[in-house]
mmCIF file with all atom_site columns, C-alpha atoms in Angstrom:
data_model
loop_
_atom_site.group_PDB
_atom_site.id
_atom_site.type_symbol
_atom_site.label_atom_id
_atom_site.label_alt_id
_atom_site.label_comp_id
_atom_site.label_asym_id
_atom_site.label_entity_id
_atom_site.label_seq_id
_atom_site.pdbx_PDB_ins_code
_atom_site.Cartn_x
_atom_site.Cartn_y
_atom_site.Cartn_z
_atom_site.occupancy
_atom_site.B_iso_or_equiv
_atom_site.pdbx_formal_charge
_atom_site.auth_seq_id
_atom_site.auth_comp_id
_atom_site.auth_asym_id
_atom_site.auth_atom_id
_atom_site.pdbx_PDB_model_num
ATOM 1   C CA . MET A 1 1   ? 0.001   -0.070 -0.186 1.00 44.00 ? 1   MET A CA 1
ATOM 2   C CA . THR A 1 2   ? 1.409   3.408  -0.949 1.00 47.00 ? 2   THR A CA 1
ATOM 3   C CA . VAL A 1 3   ? 1.502   6.370  1.710  1.00 42.00 ? 3   VAL A CA 1
ATOM 4   C CA . ASN A 1 4   ? -1.163  8.063  -0.040 1.00 46.00 ? 4   ASN A CA 1
ATOM 5   C CA . GLY A 1 5   ? -3.274  4.859  -0.094 1.00 50.00 ? 5   GLY A CA 1
ATOM 6   C CA . ALA A 1 6   ? -2.767  4.374  3.700  1.00 45.00 ? 6   ALA A CA 1
ATOM 7   C CA . MET A 1 7   ? -4.014  7.959  4.254  1.00 44.00 ? 7   MET A CA 1
ATOM 8   C CA . ARG A 1 8   ? -6.869  7.264  2.035  1.00 49.00 ? 8   ARG A CA 1
ATOM 9   C CA . GLU A 1 9   ? -7.614  4.157  4.379  1.00 53.00 ? 9   GLU A CA 1
ATOM 10  C CA . VAL A 1 10  ? -7.206  6.091  7.495  1.00 49.00 ? 10  VAL A CA 1
ATOM 11  C CA . ILE A 1 11  ? -9.877  8.525  6.229  1.00 47.00 ? 11  ILE A CA 1
ATOM 12  C CA . GLY A 1 12  ? -12.057 6.130  4.775  1.00 50.00 ? 12  GLY A CA 1
ATOM 13  C CA . GLU A 1 13  ? -11.795 6.917  1.002  1.00 47.00 ? 13  GLU A CA 1
ATOM 14  C CA . SER A 1 14  ? -11.024 4.452  -1.721 1.00 47.00 ? 14  SER A CA 1
ATOM 15  C CA . ALA A 1 15  ? -7.484  4.682  -3.493 1.00 47.00 ? 15  ALA A CA 1
ATOM 16  C CA . THR A 1 16  ? -9.095  5.756  -6.711 1.00 48.00 ? 16  THR A CA 1
ATOM 17  C CA . SER A 1 17  ? -11.477 8.519  -5.326 1.00 47.00 ? 17  SER A CA 1
ATOM 18  C CA . VAL A 1 18  ? -9.254  11.105 -3.756 1.00 48.00 ? 18  VAL A CA 1
ATOM 19  C CA . GLY A 1 19  ? -6.843  11.676 -6.781 1.00 61.00 ? 19  GLY A CA 1
ATOM 20  C CA . LYS A 1 20  ? -9.529  12.252 -9.138 1.00 79.00 ? 20  LYS A CA 1
ATOM 21  C CA . ASP A 1 21  ? -12.296 14.128 -7.360 1.00 90.00 ? 21  ASP A CA 1
ATOM 22  C CA . PRO A 1 22  ? -11.327 17.377 -5.422 1.00 92.00 ? 22  PRO A CA 1
ATOM 23  C CA . GLU A 1 23  ? -14.542 17.150 -3.292 1.00 93.00 ? 23  GLU A CA 1
ATOM 24  C CA . ALA A 1 24  ? -13.468 13.723 -2.190 1.00 93.00 ? 24  ALA A CA 1
ATOM 25  C CA . LEU A 1 25  ? -9.951  15.284 -1.233 1.00 93.00 ? 25  LEU A CA 1
ATOM 26  C CA . GLU A 1 26  ? -11.454 18.187 0.633  1.00 95.00 ? 26  GLU A CA 1
ATOM 27  C CA . SER A 1 27  ? -14.050 15.701 2.648  1.00 95.00 ? 27  SER A CA 1
ATOM 28  C CA . GLY A 1 28  ? -11.020 13.345 3.426  1.00 94.00 ? 28  GLY A CA 1
ATOM 29  C CA . TYR A 1 29  ? -8.763  16.094 4.506  1.00 94.00 ? 29  TYR A CA 1
ATOM 30  C CA . LEU A 1 30  ? -11.412 17.635 6.597  1.00 96.00 ? 30  LEU A CA 1
ATOM 31  C CA . GLN A 1 31  ? -12.043 14.000 8.096  1.00 96.00 ? 31  GLN A CA 1
ATOM 32  C CA . LEU A 1 32  ? -8.309  13.581 8.681  1.00 95.00 ? 32  LEU A CA 1
ATOM 33  C CA . LEU A 1 33  ? -7.853  17.159 10.567 1.00 94.00 ? 33  LEU A CA 1
ATOM 34  C CA . HIS A 1 34  ? -10.828 16.176 12.821 1.00 96.00 ? 34  HIS A CA 1
ATOM 35  C CA . LEU A 1 35  ? -9.664  12.591 13.513 1.00 96.00 ? 35  LEU A CA 1
ATOM 36  C CA . VAL A 1 36  ? -5.964  13.651 14.309 1.00 94.00 ? 36  VAL A CA 1
ATOM 37  C CA . GLU A 1 37  ? -7.717  15.992 16.899 1.00 93.00 ? 37  GLU A CA 1
ATOM 38  C CA . ARG A 1 38  ? -9.804  13.420 18.516 1.00 97.00 ? 38  ARG A CA 1
ATOM 39  C CA . LEU A 1 39  ? -6.967  10.895 18.539 1.00 95.00 ? 39  LEU A CA 1
ATOM 40  C CA . HIS A 1 40  ? -4.847  13.140 20.736 1.00 92.00 ? 40  HIS A CA 1
ATOM 41  C CA . ARG A 1 41  ? -7.871  13.873 23.074 1.00 94.00 ? 41  ARG A CA 1
ATOM 42  C CA . GLN A 1 42  ? -8.408  9.963  23.164 1.00 97.00 ? 42  GLN A CA 1
ATOM 43  C CA . LEU A 1 43  ? -4.861  9.217  23.811 1.00 96.00 ? 43  LEU A CA 1
ATOM 44  C CA . LEU A 1 44  ? -5.285  11.717 26.774 1.00 95.00 ? 44  LEU A CA 1
ATOM 45  C CA . ASP A 1 45  ? -8.287  9.826  27.818 1.00 97.00 ? 45  ASP A CA 1
ATOM 46  C CA . VAL A 1 46  ? -6.580  6.509  27.827 1.00 98.00 ? 46  VAL A CA 1
ATOM 47  C CA . ILE A 1 47  ? -3.789  7.821  30.207 1.00 97.00 ? 47  ILE A CA 1
ATOM 48  C CA . LYS A 1 48  ? -6.190  9.355  32.253 1.00 97.00 ? 48  LYS A CA 1
ATOM 49  C CA . ASP A 1 49  ? -8.361  6.046  32.721 1.00 98.00 ? 49  ASP A CA 1
ATOM 50  C CA . GLU A 1 50  ? -4.963  4.218  33.342 1.00 98.00 ? 50  GLU A CA 1
ATOM 51  C CA . LEU A 1 51  ? -3.796  6.959  36.113 1.00 98.00 ? 51  LEU A CA 1
ATOM 52  C CA . GLU A 1 52  ? -7.150  6.377  37.843 1.00 97.00 ? 52  GLU A CA 1
ATOM 53  C CA . ARG A 1 53  ? -6.773  2.683  37.872 1.00 97.00 ? 53  ARG A CA 1
ATOM 54  C CA . LEU A 1 54  ? -3.237  3.202  39.535 1.00 96.00 ? 54  LEU A CA 1
ATOM 55  C CA . GLY A 1 55  ? -4.572  5.623  41.848 1.00 96.00 ? 55  GLY A CA 1
ATOM 56  C CA . GLN A 1 56  ? -2.160  8.176  40.577 1.00 95.00 ? 56  GLN A CA 1
ATOM 57  C CA . THR A 1 57  ? -4.980  11.296 40.840 1.00 94.00 ? 57  THR A CA 1
ATOM 58  C CA . ASP A 1 58  ? -2.591  14.329 41.643 1.00 96.00 ? 58  ASP A CA 1
ATOM 59  C CA . ILE A 1 59  ? -1.334  14.569 38.140 1.00 97.00 ? 59  ILE A CA 1
ATOM 60  C CA . ASN A 1 60  ? -3.364  14.811 34.881 1.00 96.00 ? 60  ASN A CA 1
ATOM 61  C CA . SER A 1 61  ? -2.757  13.032 31.585 1.00 95.00 ? 61  SER A CA 1
ATOM 62  C CA . VAL A 1 62  ? -0.723  15.795 29.801 1.00 92.00 ? 62  VAL A CA 1
ATOM 63  C CA . GLN A 1 63  ? 1.609   15.914 32.720 1.00 94.00 ? 63  GLN A CA 1
ATOM 64  C CA . ALA A 1 64  ? 2.043   12.073 32.733 1.00 96.00 ? 64  ALA A CA 1
ATOM 65  C CA . LEU A 1 65  ? 2.680   12.209 28.955 1.00 93.00 ? 65  LEU A CA 1
ATOM 66  C CA . LEU A 1 66  ? 5.237   14.816 29.522 1.00 93.00 ? 66  LEU A CA 1
ATOM 67  C CA . LEU A 1 67  ? 6.998   12.685 31.974 1.00 94.00 ? 67  LEU A CA 1
ATOM 68  C CA . TYR A 1 68  ? 6.813   9.816  29.468 1.00 94.00 ? 68  TYR A CA 1
ATOM 69  C CA . ASN A 1 69  ? 8.375   11.971 26.925 1.00 91.00 ? 69  ASN A CA 1
ATOM 70  C CA . ILE A 1 70  ? 11.216  13.106 29.117 1.00 93.00 ? 70  ILE A CA 1
ATOM 71  C CA . GLY A 1 71  ? 11.931  9.631  30.021 1.00 93.00 ? 71  GLY A CA 1
ATOM 72  C CA . ASP A 1 72  ? 15.549  9.123  30.903 1.00 94.00 ? 72  ASP A CA 1
ATOM 73  C CA . ALA A 1 73  ? 16.737  12.342 29.510 1.00 93.00 ? 73  ALA A CA 1
ATOM 74  C CA . GLU A 1 74  ? 17.666  15.713 31.043 1.00 91.00 ? 74  GLU A CA 1
ATOM 75  C CA . LEU A 1 75  ? 16.368  18.349 28.991 1.00 89.00 ? 75  LEU A CA 1
ATOM 76  C CA . THR A 1 76  ? 15.758  22.287 29.039 1.00 86.00 ? 76  THR A CA 1
ATOM 77  C CA . PRO A 1 77  ? 11.904  23.394 28.802 1.00 83.00 ? 77  PRO A CA 1
ATOM 78  C CA . GLY A 1 78  ? 12.952  24.839 25.450 1.00 83.00 ? 78  GLY A CA 1
ATOM 79  C CA . GLU A 1 79  ? 14.042  21.330 24.123 1.00 86.00 ? 79  GLU A CA 1
ATOM 80  C CA . LEU A 1 80  ? 10.665  20.074 25.172 1.00 84.00 ? 80  LEU A CA 1
ATOM 81  C CA . ARG A 1 81  ? 9.045   22.874 23.195 1.00 81.00 ? 81  ARG A CA 1
ATOM 82  C CA . SER A 1 82  ? 11.297  22.392 20.243 1.00 76.00 ? 82  SER A CA 1
ATOM 83  C CA . ARG A 1 83  ? 10.529  19.011 20.098 1.00 72.00 ? 83  ARG A CA 1
ATOM 84  C CA . GLY A 1 84  ? 6.618   20.005 19.058 1.00 60.00 ? 84  GLY A CA 1
ATOM 85  C CA . HIS A 1 85  ? 5.018   18.025 22.029 1.00 61.00 ? 85  HIS A CA 1
ATOM 86  C CA . TYR A 1 86  ? 4.009   21.190 23.895 1.00 68.00 ? 86  TYR A CA 1
ATOM 87  C CA . LEU A 1 87  ? 3.257   24.993 23.724 1.00 64.00 ? 87  LEU A CA 1
ATOM 88  C CA . GLY A 1 88  ? 5.429   27.523 25.738 1.00 60.00 ? 88  GLY A CA 1
ATOM 89  C CA . SER A 1 89  ? 3.222   28.373 28.546 1.00 68.00 ? 89  SER A CA 1
ATOM 90  C CA . ASN A 1 90  ? 1.824   24.766 28.690 1.00 84.00 ? 90  ASN A CA 1
ATOM 91  C CA . VAL A 1 91  ? 5.331   23.393 29.209 1.00 86.00 ? 91  VAL A CA 1
ATOM 92  C CA . SER A 1 92  ? 6.146   25.968 31.900 1.00 86.00 ? 92  SER A CA 1
ATOM 93  C CA . TYR A 1 93  ? 3.099   25.501 33.675 1.00 90.00 ? 93  TYR A CA 1
ATOM 94  C CA . ASN A 1 94  ? 3.079   21.631 33.809 1.00 92.00 ? 94  ASN A CA 1
ATOM 95  C CA . LEU A 1 95  ? 6.754   21.576 34.748 1.00 92.00 ? 95  LEU A CA 1
ATOM 96  C CA . LYS A 1 96  ? 6.280   23.808 37.697 1.00 93.00 ? 96  LYS A CA 1
ATOM 97  C CA . GLN A 1 97  ? 3.415   21.682 39.011 1.00 96.00 ? 97  GLN A CA 1
ATOM 98  C CA . LEU A 1 98  ? 5.535   18.648 38.418 1.00 96.00 ? 98  LEU A CA 1
ATOM 99  C CA . VAL A 1 99  ? 8.327   20.044 40.241 1.00 96.00 ? 99  VAL A CA 1
ATOM 100 C CA . GLU A 1 100 ? 6.129   20.958 43.147 1.00 97.00 ? 100 GLU A CA 1
ATOM 101 C CA . LYS A 1 101 ? 4.626   17.606 43.440 1.00 98.00 ? 101 LYS A CA 1
ATOM 102 C CA . GLY A 1 102 ? 8.111   15.968 43.344 1.00 98.00 ? 102 GLY A CA 1
ATOM 103 C CA . TYR A 1 103 ? 7.761   14.415 39.719 1.00 98.00 ? 103 TYR A CA 1
ATOM 104 C CA . ILE A 1 104 ? 10.696  16.470 38.290 1.00 97.00 ? 104 ILE A CA 1
ATOM 105 C CA . LYS A 1 105 ? 13.684  17.905 39.432 1.00 96.00 ? 105 LYS A CA 1
ATOM 106 C CA . ASP A 1 106 ? 14.941  21.052 37.995 1.00 91.00 ? 106 ASP A CA 1
ATOM 107 C CA . GLU A 1 107 ? 18.601  22.200 38.207 1.00 88.00 ? 107 GLU A CA 1
ATOM 108 C CA . ARG A 1 108 ? 20.299  25.325 36.918 1.00 82.00 ? 108 ARG A CA 1
ATOM 109 C CA . SER A 1 109 ? 22.969  24.623 34.201 1.00 72.00 ? 109 SER A CA 1
ATOM 110 C CA . ASN A 1 110 ? 26.489  24.437 35.203 1.00 76.00 ? 110 ASN A CA 1
ATOM 111 C CA . THR A 1 111 ? 27.424  26.554 32.297 1.00 75.00 ? 111 THR A CA 1
ATOM 112 C CA . ASP A 1 112 ? 24.693  28.937 31.863 1.00 73.00 ? 112 ASP A CA 1
ATOM 113 C CA . ARG A 1 113 ? 23.261  29.731 35.341 1.00 69.00 ? 113 ARG A CA 1
ATOM 114 C CA . ARG A 1 114 ? 19.979  31.284 33.622 1.00 74.00 ? 114 ARG A CA 1
ATOM 115 C CA . SER A 1 115 ? 19.147  27.935 31.896 1.00 79.00 ? 115 SER A CA 1
ATOM 116 C CA . LYS A 1 116 ? 17.309  25.214 33.761 1.00 87.00 ? 116 LYS A CA 1
ATOM 117 C CA . ARG A 1 117 ? 17.638  21.242 33.069 1.00 90.00 ? 117 ARG A CA 1
ATOM 118 C CA . VAL A 1 118 ? 14.939  19.067 33.995 1.00 94.00 ? 118 VAL A CA 1
ATOM 119 C CA . SER A 1 119 ? 14.836  15.385 34.685 1.00 96.00 ? 119 SER A CA 1
ATOM 120 C CA . LEU A 1 120 ? 12.551  12.938 36.467 1.00 97.00 ? 120 LEU A CA 1
ATOM 121 C CA . THR A 1 121 ? 12.786  12.069 40.125 1.00 98.00 ? 121 THR A CA 1
ATOM 122 C CA . ASP A 1 122 ? 12.200  8.379  41.164 1.00 98.00 ? 122 ASP A CA 1
ATOM 123 C CA . VAL A 1 123 ? 8.241   9.144  41.368 1.00 97.00 ? 123 VAL A CA 1
ATOM 124 C CA . GLY A 1 124 ? 8.256   10.692 38.037 1.00 98.00 ? 124 GLY A CA 1
ATOM 125 C CA . LEU A 1 125 ? 10.368  7.579  36.737 1.00 98.00 ? 125 LEU A CA 1
ATOM 126 C CA . GLU A 1 126 ? 7.552   5.318  38.300 1.00 97.00 ? 126 GLU A CA 1
ATOM 127 C CA . VAL A 1 127 ? 4.820   7.269  36.221 1.00 98.00 ? 127 VAL A CA 1
ATOM 128 C CA . ARG A 1 128 ? 6.899   6.903  33.009 1.00 98.00 ? 128 ARG A CA 1
ATOM 129 C CA . ASP A 1 129 ? 7.153   3.319  33.630 1.00 98.00 ? 129 ASP A CA 1
ATOM 130 C CA . ALA A 1 130 ? 3.309   2.918  34.165 1.00 98.00 ? 130 ALA A CA 1
ATOM 131 C CA . ILE A 1 131 ? 2.523   4.748  30.869 1.00 98.00 ? 131 ILE A CA 1
ATOM 132 C CA . ASN A 1 132 ? 5.291   2.741  29.160 1.00 98.00 ? 132 ASN A CA 1
ATOM 133 C CA . ALA A 1 133 ? 3.490   -0.557 30.378 1.00 98.00 ? 133 ALA A CA 1
ATOM 134 C CA . LEU A 1 134 ? 0.283   0.817  29.350 1.00 98.00 ? 134 LEU A CA 1
ATOM 135 C CA . PHE A 1 135 ? 1.509   1.145  25.824 1.00 98.00 ? 135 PHE A CA 1
ATOM 136 C CA . GLU A 1 136 ? 3.247   -2.113 25.951 1.00 97.00 ? 136 GLU A CA 1
ATOM 137 C CA . ARG A 1 137 ? 0.097   -3.767 26.917 1.00 97.00 ? 137 ARG A CA 1
ATOM 138 C CA . GLN A 1 138 ? -1.777  -2.055 24.084 1.00 97.00 ? 138 GLN A CA 1
ATOM 139 C CA . LEU A 1 139 ? 0.989   -3.179 21.722 1.00 96.00 ? 139 LEU A CA 1
ATOM 140 C CA . GLN A 1 140 ? 0.055   -6.823 22.568 1.00 96.00 ? 140 GLN A CA 1
ATOM 141 C CA . SER A 1 141 ? -3.534  -6.441 21.382 1.00 96.00 ? 141 SER A CA 1
ATOM 142 C CA . VAL A 1 142 ? -3.436  -3.541 18.587 1.00 97.00 ? 142 VAL A CA 1
ATOM 143 C CA . GLU A 1 143 ? -3.331  -6.036 15.845 1.00 96.00 ? 143 GLU A CA 1
ATOM 144 C CA . GLN A 1 144 ? -5.798  -8.426 17.010 1.00 96.00 ? 144 GLN A CA 1
ATOM 145 C CA . VAL A 1 145 ? -8.218  -6.274 18.465 1.00 97.00 ? 145 VAL A CA 1
ATOM 146 C CA . GLY A 1 146 ? -7.638  -3.071 16.739 1.00 95.00 ? 146 GLY A CA 1
ATOM 147 C CA . GLY A 1 147 ? -6.972  -4.621 13.235 1.00 96.00 ? 147 GLY A CA 1
ATOM 148 C CA . VAL A 1 148 ? -3.765  -2.542 12.962 1.00 97.00 ? 148 VAL A CA 1
ATOM 149 C CA . ASN A 1 149 ? -0.800  -4.073 11.821 1.00 97.00 ? 149 ASN A CA 1
ATOM 150 C CA . SER A 1 150 ? 2.934   -2.998 11.332 1.00 96.00 ? 150 SER A CA 1
ATOM 151 C CA . GLN A 1 151 ? 2.494   -1.970 7.415  1.00 97.00 ? 151 GLN A CA 1
ATOM 152 C CA . LEU A 1 152 ? -0.709  -0.005 8.341  1.00 97.00 ? 152 LEU A CA 1
ATOM 153 C CA . ILE A 1 153 ? 1.408   1.901  11.104 1.00 97.00 ? 153 ILE A CA 1
ATOM 154 C CA . ASP A 1 154 ? 4.306   2.419  8.868  1.00 98.00 ? 154 ASP A CA 1
ATOM 155 C CA . ASP A 1 155 ? 2.144   3.703  6.254  1.00 97.00 ? 155 ASP A CA 1
ATOM 156 C CA . THR A 1 156 ? 0.194   5.988  8.381  1.00 96.00 ? 156 THR A CA 1
ATOM 157 C CA . ASN A 1 157 ? 3.453   7.246  10.100 1.00 96.00 ? 157 ASN A CA 1
ATOM 158 C CA . LYS A 1 158 ? 4.745   8.194  6.734  1.00 97.00 ? 158 LYS A CA 1
ATOM 159 C CA . THR A 1 159 ? 1.500   10.065 5.985  1.00 95.00 ? 159 THR A CA 1
ATOM 160 C CA . LEU A 1 160 ? 1.482   11.903 8.978  1.00 94.00 ? 160 LEU A CA 1
ATOM 161 C CA . GLN A 1 161 ? 5.174   12.803 8.751  1.00 95.00 ? 161 GLN A CA 1
ATOM 162 C CA . ARG A 1 162 ? 4.387   14.368 5.273  1.00 96.00 ? 162 ARG A CA 1
ATOM 163 C CA . LEU A 1 163 ? 1.450   16.312 6.802  1.00 94.00 ? 163 LEU A CA 1
ATOM 164 C CA . GLU A 1 164 ? 3.569   17.578 9.796  1.00 91.00 ? 164 GLU A CA 1
ATOM 165 C CA . ARG A 1 165 ? 6.298   18.749 7.140  1.00 94.00 ? 165 ARG A CA 1
ATOM 166 C CA . PHE A 1 166 ? 3.403   20.347 4.916  1.00 95.00 ? 166 PHE A CA 1
ATOM 167 C CA . TRP A 1 167 ? 2.028   22.057 7.895  1.00 92.00 ? 167 TRP A CA 1
ATOM 168 C CA . ALA A 1 168 ? 5.589   23.220 9.067  1.00 90.00 ? 168 ALA A CA 1
ATOM 169 C CA . ASP A 1 169 ? 6.004   24.371 5.741  1.00 95.00 ? 169 ASP A CA 1
ATOM 170 C CA . GLN A 1 170 ? 2.779   26.475 5.796  1.00 94.00 ? 170 GLN A CA 1
ATOM 171 C CA . VAL A 1 171 ? 3.941   28.317 8.916  1.00 91.00 ? 171 VAL A CA 1
ATOM 172 C CA . ARG A 1 172 ? 7.905   28.495 8.057  1.00 91.00 ? 172 ARG A CA 1
ATOM 173 C CA . TYR A 1 173 ? 7.242   29.903 4.391  1.00 94.00 ? 173 TYR A CA 1
ATOM 174 C CA . ARG A 1 174 ? 3.741   31.664 5.000  1.00 87.00 ? 174 ARG A CA 1
ATOM 175 C CA . LEU A 1 175 ? 2.077   29.541 2.391  1.00 82.00 ? 175 LEU A CA 1
#
């Protein structure tokens, strides 16, 4: 299946209709936009549900995902923003909350005292591990239950990466 074929399959269009019919392209593209937004919200709901099952009620799903994305690294808030996961004020607010709750430690850089570097505490690592375990459990059933195999994931990833580049170019070059 081609990358465009994967996108068409994801958005529910046949492989022949999108390329020849501008209305089908428009419909499929708009459906894709809504789907991407809904998928992100659903991922946060899945994480929230897992946190509740674990009795982890003092952080939210965005904060848990932030812990997961930091992982074993030591990063600056700017590096988190530049990776594209978070907006500026969102990162600052959530990092402050996570530091206050003991999930993240922040230390001034030895080379530039104005800069902070953040890393996970042992408690933060436990949350990261719980989210990782959730994703590993899902990986065990995504193909059988969800009907999503590795080829479909690869094709969808390629399509989403192309859209990411397209949207970045829209902003970068003001297209």
